[in-house]
PDB file of C-alpha atoms in Angstrom:
ATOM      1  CA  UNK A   7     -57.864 -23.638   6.884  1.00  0.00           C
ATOM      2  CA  UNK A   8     -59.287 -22.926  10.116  1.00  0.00           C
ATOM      3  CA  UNK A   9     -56.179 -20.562  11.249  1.00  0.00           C
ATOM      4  CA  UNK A  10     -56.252 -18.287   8.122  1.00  0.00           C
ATOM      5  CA  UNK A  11     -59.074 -15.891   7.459  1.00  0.00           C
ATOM      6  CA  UNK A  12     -61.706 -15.804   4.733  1.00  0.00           C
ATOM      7  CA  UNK A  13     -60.445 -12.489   3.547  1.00  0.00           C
ATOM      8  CA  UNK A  14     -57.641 -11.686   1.600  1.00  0.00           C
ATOM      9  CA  UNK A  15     -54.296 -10.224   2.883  1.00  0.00           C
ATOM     10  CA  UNK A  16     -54.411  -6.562   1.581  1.00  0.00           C
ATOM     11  CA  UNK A  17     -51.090  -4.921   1.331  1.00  0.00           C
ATOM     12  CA  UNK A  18     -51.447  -1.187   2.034  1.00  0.00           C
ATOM     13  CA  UNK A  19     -48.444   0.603   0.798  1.00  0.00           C
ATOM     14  CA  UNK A  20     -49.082   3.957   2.437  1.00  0.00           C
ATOM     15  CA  UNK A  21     -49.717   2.401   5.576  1.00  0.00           C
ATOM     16  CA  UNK A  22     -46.837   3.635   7.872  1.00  0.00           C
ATOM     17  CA  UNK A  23     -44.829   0.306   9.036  1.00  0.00           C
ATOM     18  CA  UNK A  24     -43.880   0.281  13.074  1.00  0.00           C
ATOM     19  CA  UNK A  25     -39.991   0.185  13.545  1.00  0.00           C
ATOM     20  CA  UNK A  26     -38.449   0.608  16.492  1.00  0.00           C
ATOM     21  CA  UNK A  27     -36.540   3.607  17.225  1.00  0.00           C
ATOM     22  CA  UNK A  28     -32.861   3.933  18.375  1.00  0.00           C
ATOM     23  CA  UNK A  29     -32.521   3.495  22.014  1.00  0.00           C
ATOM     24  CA  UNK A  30     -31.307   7.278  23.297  1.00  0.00           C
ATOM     25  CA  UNK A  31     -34.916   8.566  21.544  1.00  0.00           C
ATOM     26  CA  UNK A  32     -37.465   6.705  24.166  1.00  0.00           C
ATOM     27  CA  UNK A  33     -37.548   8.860  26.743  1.00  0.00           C
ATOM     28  CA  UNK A  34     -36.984  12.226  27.100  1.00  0.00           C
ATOM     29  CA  UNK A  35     -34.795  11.535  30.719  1.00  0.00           C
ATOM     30  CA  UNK A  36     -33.084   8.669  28.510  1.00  0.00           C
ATOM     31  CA  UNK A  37     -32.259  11.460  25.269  1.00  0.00           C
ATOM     32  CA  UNK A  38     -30.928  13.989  27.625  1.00  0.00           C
ATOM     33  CA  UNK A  39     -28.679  11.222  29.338  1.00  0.00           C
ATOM     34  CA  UNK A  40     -27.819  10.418  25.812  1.00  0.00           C
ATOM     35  CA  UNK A  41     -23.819  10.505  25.511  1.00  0.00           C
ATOM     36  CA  UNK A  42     -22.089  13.264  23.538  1.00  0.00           C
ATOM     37  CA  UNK A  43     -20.028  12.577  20.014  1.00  0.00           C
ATOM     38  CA  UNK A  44     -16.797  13.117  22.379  1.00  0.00           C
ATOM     39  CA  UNK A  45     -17.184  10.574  24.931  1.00  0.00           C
ATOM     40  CA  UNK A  46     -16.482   8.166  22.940  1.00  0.00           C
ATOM     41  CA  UNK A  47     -12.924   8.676  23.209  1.00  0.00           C
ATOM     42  CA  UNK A  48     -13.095   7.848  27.363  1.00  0.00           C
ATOM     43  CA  UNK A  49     -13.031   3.960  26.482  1.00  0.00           C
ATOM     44  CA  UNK A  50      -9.508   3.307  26.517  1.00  0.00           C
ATOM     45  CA  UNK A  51      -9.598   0.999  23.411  1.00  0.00           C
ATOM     46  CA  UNK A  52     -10.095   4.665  21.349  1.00  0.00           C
ATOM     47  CA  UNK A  53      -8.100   6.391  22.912  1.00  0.00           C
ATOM     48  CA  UNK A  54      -5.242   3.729  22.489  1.00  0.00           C
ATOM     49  CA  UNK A  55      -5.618   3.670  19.063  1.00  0.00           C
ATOM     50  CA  UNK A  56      -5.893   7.795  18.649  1.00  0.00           C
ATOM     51  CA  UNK A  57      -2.483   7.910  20.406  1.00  0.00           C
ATOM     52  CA  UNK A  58      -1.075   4.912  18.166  1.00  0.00           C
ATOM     53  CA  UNK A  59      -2.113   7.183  15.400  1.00  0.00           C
ATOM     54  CA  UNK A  60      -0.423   9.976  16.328  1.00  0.00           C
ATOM     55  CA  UNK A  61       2.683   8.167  17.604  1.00  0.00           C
ATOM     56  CA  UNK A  62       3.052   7.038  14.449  1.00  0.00           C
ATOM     57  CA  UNK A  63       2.620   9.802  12.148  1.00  0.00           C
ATOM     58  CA  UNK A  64       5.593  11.050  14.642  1.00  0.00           C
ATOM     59  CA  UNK A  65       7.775   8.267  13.339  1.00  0.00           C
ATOM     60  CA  UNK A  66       6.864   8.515   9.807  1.00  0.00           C
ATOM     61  CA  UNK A  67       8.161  12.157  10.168  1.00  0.00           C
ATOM     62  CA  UNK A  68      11.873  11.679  11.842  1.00  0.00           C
ATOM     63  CA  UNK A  69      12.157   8.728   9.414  1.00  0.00           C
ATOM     64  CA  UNK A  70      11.307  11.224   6.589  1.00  0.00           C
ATOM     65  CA  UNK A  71      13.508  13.963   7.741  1.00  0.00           C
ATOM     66  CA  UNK A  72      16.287  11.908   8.817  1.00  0.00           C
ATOM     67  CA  UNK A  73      16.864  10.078   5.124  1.00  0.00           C
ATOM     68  CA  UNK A  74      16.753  12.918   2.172  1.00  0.00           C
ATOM     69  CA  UNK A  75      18.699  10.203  -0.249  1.00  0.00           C
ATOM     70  CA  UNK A  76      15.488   7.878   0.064  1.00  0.00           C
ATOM     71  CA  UNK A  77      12.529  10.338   0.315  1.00  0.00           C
ATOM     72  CA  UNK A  78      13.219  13.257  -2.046  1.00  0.00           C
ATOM     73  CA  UNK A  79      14.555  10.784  -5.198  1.00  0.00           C
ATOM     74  CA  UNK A  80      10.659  10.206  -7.005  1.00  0.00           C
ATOM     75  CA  UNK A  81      10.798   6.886  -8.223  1.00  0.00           C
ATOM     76  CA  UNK A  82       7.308   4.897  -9.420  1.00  0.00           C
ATOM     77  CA  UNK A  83       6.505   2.100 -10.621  1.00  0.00           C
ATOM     78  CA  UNK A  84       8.404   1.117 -13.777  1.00  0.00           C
ATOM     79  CA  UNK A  85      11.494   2.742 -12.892  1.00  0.00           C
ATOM     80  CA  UNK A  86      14.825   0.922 -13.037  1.00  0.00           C
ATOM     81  CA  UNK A  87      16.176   1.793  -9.463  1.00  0.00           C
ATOM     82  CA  UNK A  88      19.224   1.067  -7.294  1.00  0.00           C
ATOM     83  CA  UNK A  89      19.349   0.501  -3.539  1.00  0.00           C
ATOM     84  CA  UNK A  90      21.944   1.263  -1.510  1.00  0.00           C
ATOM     85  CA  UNK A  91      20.680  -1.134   1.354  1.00  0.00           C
ATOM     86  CA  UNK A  92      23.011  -2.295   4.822  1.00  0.00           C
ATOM     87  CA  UNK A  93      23.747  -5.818   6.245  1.00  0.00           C
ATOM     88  CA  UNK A  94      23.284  -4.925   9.628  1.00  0.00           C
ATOM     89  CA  UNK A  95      23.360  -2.017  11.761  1.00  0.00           C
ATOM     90  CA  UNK A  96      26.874  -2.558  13.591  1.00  0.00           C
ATOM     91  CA  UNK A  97      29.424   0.068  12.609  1.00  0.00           C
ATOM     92  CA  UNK A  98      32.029  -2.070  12.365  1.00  0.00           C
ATOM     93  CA  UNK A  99      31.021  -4.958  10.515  1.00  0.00           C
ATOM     94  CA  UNK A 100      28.499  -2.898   8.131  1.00  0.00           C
ATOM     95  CA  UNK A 101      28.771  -3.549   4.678  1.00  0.00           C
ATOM     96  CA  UNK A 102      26.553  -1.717   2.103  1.00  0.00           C
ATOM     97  CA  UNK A 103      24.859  -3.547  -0.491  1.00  0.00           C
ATOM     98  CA  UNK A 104      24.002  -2.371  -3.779  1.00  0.00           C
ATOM     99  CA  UNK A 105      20.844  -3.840  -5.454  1.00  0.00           C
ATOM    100  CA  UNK A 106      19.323  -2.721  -9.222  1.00  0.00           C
ATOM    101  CA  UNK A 107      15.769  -3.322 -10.282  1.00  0.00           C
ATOM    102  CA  UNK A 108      12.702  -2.515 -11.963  1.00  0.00           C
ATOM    103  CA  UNK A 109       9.926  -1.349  -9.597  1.00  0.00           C
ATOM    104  CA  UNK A 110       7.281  -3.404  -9.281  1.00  0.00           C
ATOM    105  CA  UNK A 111       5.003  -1.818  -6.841  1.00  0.00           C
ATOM    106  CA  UNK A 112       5.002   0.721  -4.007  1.00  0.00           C
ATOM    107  CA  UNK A 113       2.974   0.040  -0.762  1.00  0.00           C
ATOM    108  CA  UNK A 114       1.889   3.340   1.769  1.00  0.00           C
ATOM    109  CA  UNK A 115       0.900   2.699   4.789  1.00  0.00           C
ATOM    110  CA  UNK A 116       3.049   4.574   7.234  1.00  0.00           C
ATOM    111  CA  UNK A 117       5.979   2.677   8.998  1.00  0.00           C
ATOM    112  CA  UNK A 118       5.143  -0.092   7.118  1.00  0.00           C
ATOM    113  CA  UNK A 119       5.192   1.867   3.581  1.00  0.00           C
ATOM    114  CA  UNK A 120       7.426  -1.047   1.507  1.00  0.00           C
ATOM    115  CA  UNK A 121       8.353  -1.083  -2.577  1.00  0.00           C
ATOM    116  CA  UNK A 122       8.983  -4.034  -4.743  1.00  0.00           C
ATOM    117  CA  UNK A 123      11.998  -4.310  -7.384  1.00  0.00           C
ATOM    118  CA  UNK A 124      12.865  -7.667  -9.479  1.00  0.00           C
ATOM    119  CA  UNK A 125      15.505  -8.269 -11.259  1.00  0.00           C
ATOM    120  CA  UNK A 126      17.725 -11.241 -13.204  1.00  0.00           C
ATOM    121  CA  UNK A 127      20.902 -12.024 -11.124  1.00  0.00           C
ATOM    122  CA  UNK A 128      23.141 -15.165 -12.224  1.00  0.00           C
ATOM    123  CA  UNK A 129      19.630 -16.561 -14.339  1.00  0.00           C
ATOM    124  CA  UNK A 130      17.187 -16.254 -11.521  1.00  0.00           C
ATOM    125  CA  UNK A 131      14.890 -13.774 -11.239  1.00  0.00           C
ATOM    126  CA  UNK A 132      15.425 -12.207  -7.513  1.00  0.00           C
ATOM    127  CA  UNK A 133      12.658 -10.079  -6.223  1.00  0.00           C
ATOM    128  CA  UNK A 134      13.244  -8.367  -3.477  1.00  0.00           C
ATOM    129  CA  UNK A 135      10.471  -6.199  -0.953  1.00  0.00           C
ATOM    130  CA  UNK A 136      12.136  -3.243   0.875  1.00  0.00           C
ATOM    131  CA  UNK A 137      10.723  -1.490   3.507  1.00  0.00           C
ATOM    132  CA  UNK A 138      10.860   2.511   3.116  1.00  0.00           C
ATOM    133  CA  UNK A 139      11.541   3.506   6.641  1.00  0.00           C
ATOM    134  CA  UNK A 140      14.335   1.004   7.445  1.00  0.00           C
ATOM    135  CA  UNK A 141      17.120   2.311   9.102  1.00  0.00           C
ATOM    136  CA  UNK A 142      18.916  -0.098   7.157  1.00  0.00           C
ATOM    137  CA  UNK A 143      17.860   1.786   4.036  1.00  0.00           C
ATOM    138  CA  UNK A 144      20.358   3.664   3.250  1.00  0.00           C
ATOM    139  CA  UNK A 145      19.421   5.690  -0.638  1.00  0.00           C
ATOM    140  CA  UNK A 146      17.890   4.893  -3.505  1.00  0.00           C
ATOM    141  CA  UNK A 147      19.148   6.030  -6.721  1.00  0.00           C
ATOM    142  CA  UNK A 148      16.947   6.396  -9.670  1.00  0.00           C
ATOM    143  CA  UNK A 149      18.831   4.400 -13.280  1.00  0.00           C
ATOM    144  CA  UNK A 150      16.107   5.112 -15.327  1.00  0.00           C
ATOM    145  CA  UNK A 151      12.655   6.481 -15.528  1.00  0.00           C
ATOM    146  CA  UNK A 152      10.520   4.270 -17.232  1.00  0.00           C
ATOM    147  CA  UNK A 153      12.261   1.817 -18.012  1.00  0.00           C
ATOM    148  CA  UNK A 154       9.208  -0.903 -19.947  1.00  0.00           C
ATOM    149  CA  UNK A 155       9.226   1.619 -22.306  1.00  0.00           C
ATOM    150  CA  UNK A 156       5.453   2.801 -22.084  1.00  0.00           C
ATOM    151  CA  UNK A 157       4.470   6.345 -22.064  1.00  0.00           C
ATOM    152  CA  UNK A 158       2.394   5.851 -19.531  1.00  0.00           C
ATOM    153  CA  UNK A 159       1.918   3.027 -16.869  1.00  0.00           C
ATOM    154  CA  UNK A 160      -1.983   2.811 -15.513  1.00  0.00           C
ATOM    155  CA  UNK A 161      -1.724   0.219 -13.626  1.00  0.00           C
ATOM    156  CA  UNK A 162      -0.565   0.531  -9.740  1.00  0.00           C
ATOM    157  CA  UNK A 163       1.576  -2.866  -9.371  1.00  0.00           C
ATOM    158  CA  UNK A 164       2.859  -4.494 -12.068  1.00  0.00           C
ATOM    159  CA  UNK A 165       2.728  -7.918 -11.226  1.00  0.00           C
ATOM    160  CA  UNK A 166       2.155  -9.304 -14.872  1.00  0.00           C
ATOM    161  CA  UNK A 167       6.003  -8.640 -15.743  1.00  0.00           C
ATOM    162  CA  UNK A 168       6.373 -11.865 -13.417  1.00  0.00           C
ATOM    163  CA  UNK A 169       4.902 -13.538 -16.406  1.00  0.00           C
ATOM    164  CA  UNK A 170       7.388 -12.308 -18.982  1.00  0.00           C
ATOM    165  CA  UNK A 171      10.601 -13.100 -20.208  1.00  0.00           C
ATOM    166  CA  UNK A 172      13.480 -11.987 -18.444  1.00  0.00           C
ATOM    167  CA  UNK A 173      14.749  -9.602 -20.746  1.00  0.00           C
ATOM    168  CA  UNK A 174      12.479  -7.293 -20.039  1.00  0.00           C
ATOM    169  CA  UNK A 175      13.333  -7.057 -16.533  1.00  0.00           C
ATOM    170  CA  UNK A 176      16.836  -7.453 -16.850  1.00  0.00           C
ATOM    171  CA  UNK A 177      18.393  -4.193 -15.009  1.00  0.00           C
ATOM    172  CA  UNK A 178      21.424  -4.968 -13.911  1.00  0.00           C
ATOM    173  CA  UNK A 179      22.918  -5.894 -17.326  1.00  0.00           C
ATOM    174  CA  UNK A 180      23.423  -9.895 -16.993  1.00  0.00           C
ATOM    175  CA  UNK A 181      25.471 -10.812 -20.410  1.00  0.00           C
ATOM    176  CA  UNK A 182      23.673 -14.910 -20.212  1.00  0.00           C
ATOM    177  CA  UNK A 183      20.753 -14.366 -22.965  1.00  0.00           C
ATOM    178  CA  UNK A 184      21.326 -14.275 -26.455  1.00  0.00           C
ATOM    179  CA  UNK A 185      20.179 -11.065 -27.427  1.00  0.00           C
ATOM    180  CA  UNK A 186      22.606  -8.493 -27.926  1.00  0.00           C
ATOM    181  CA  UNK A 187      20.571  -5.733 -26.164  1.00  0.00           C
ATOM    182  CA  UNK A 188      20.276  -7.158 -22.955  1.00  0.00           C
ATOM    183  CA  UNK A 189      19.937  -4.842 -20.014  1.00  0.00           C
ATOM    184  CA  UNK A 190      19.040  -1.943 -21.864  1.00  0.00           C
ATOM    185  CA  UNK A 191      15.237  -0.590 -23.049  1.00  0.00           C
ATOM    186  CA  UNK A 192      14.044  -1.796 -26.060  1.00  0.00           C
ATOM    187  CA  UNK A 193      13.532   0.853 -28.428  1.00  0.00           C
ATOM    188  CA  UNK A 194      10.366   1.656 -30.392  1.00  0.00           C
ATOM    189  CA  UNK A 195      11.361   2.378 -34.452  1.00  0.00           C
TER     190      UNK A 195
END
């Protein structure tokens, strides 16, 4: 061992350890130089996405103001819902679509805020993911609140009704199962 020493390595723990410090701190002609908190918004990239931001949250407003029959019903997950939803956005040839279903899940993230509904149509379950500020939305209507039946729902999507029969998401009232409650909430004696 001719490269290591005789002695043994001593670990001092109160011996200070040498790290290197941040660039703008070497100098004092370098720390005054040092740019402010604000100039960070004169590379474009920044300031692209501030006025993104802000373009928008001016969107997400007019689409708000402009629809009352979407944004003031307050539906949630659980709810049995209908959605009063357009085939296109010619005047002439527009037809409006009704569809019923049990909320699933509810998505925010400005213009692309979405919601979930599923539902049993002709045996087959249809699921269906509608965006919130589509001018093609046209209401939403709420059937019934709660409709699962729980007091309260913790969970924020409720993706394991997928698994379940399809009686219990059955909103629209399809007569094909054998039950004789189908389409309605099961009630608790």
């Amino acid at each position: 061992n001719d490269k290591h020493n005789d002695k043994p390595i001593i670990l001092n723990k109160s011996f200070p350890v040498k790290r290197n410090k941040p660039q703008y701190y070497r100098s004092a002609e370098e720390q005054s130089n040092r740019p402010t908190r604000f100039d960070k918004y004169k590379i474009a990239r920044k300031r692209a996405n501030i006025l993104l931001d802000l373009v928008n949250s001016e969107a997400v407003e007019a689409s708000t103001s402009s629809k009352p029959k979407v944004f003031q019903t307050d539906f949630e997950r659980g709810d049995a819902i209908e959605v009063e939803y357009a085939s296109s956005m010619d005047t002439k040839t527009r037809t409006i679509n009704k569809f019923r279903g049990l909320v699933l899940g509810r998505t925010n993230k400005g213009l692309a805020s979405s919601f979930t509904i599923r539902d049993v149509v002709l045996e087959e379950t249809v699921e269906r993911k509608i965006p919130l500020h589509s001018p093609l939305l046209l209401g939403v209507r709420i059937l019934e609140k709660n409709w699962i039946g729980k007091k309260r729902i913790r969970r924020a999507k409720l993706t394991y009704l997928r698994d379940r029969p399809d009686v219990e998401v059955n909103v629209s009232g399809w007569k094909g199962f054998a039950t004789d409650k189908v389409g309605k909430k099961k009630k608790k004696k």
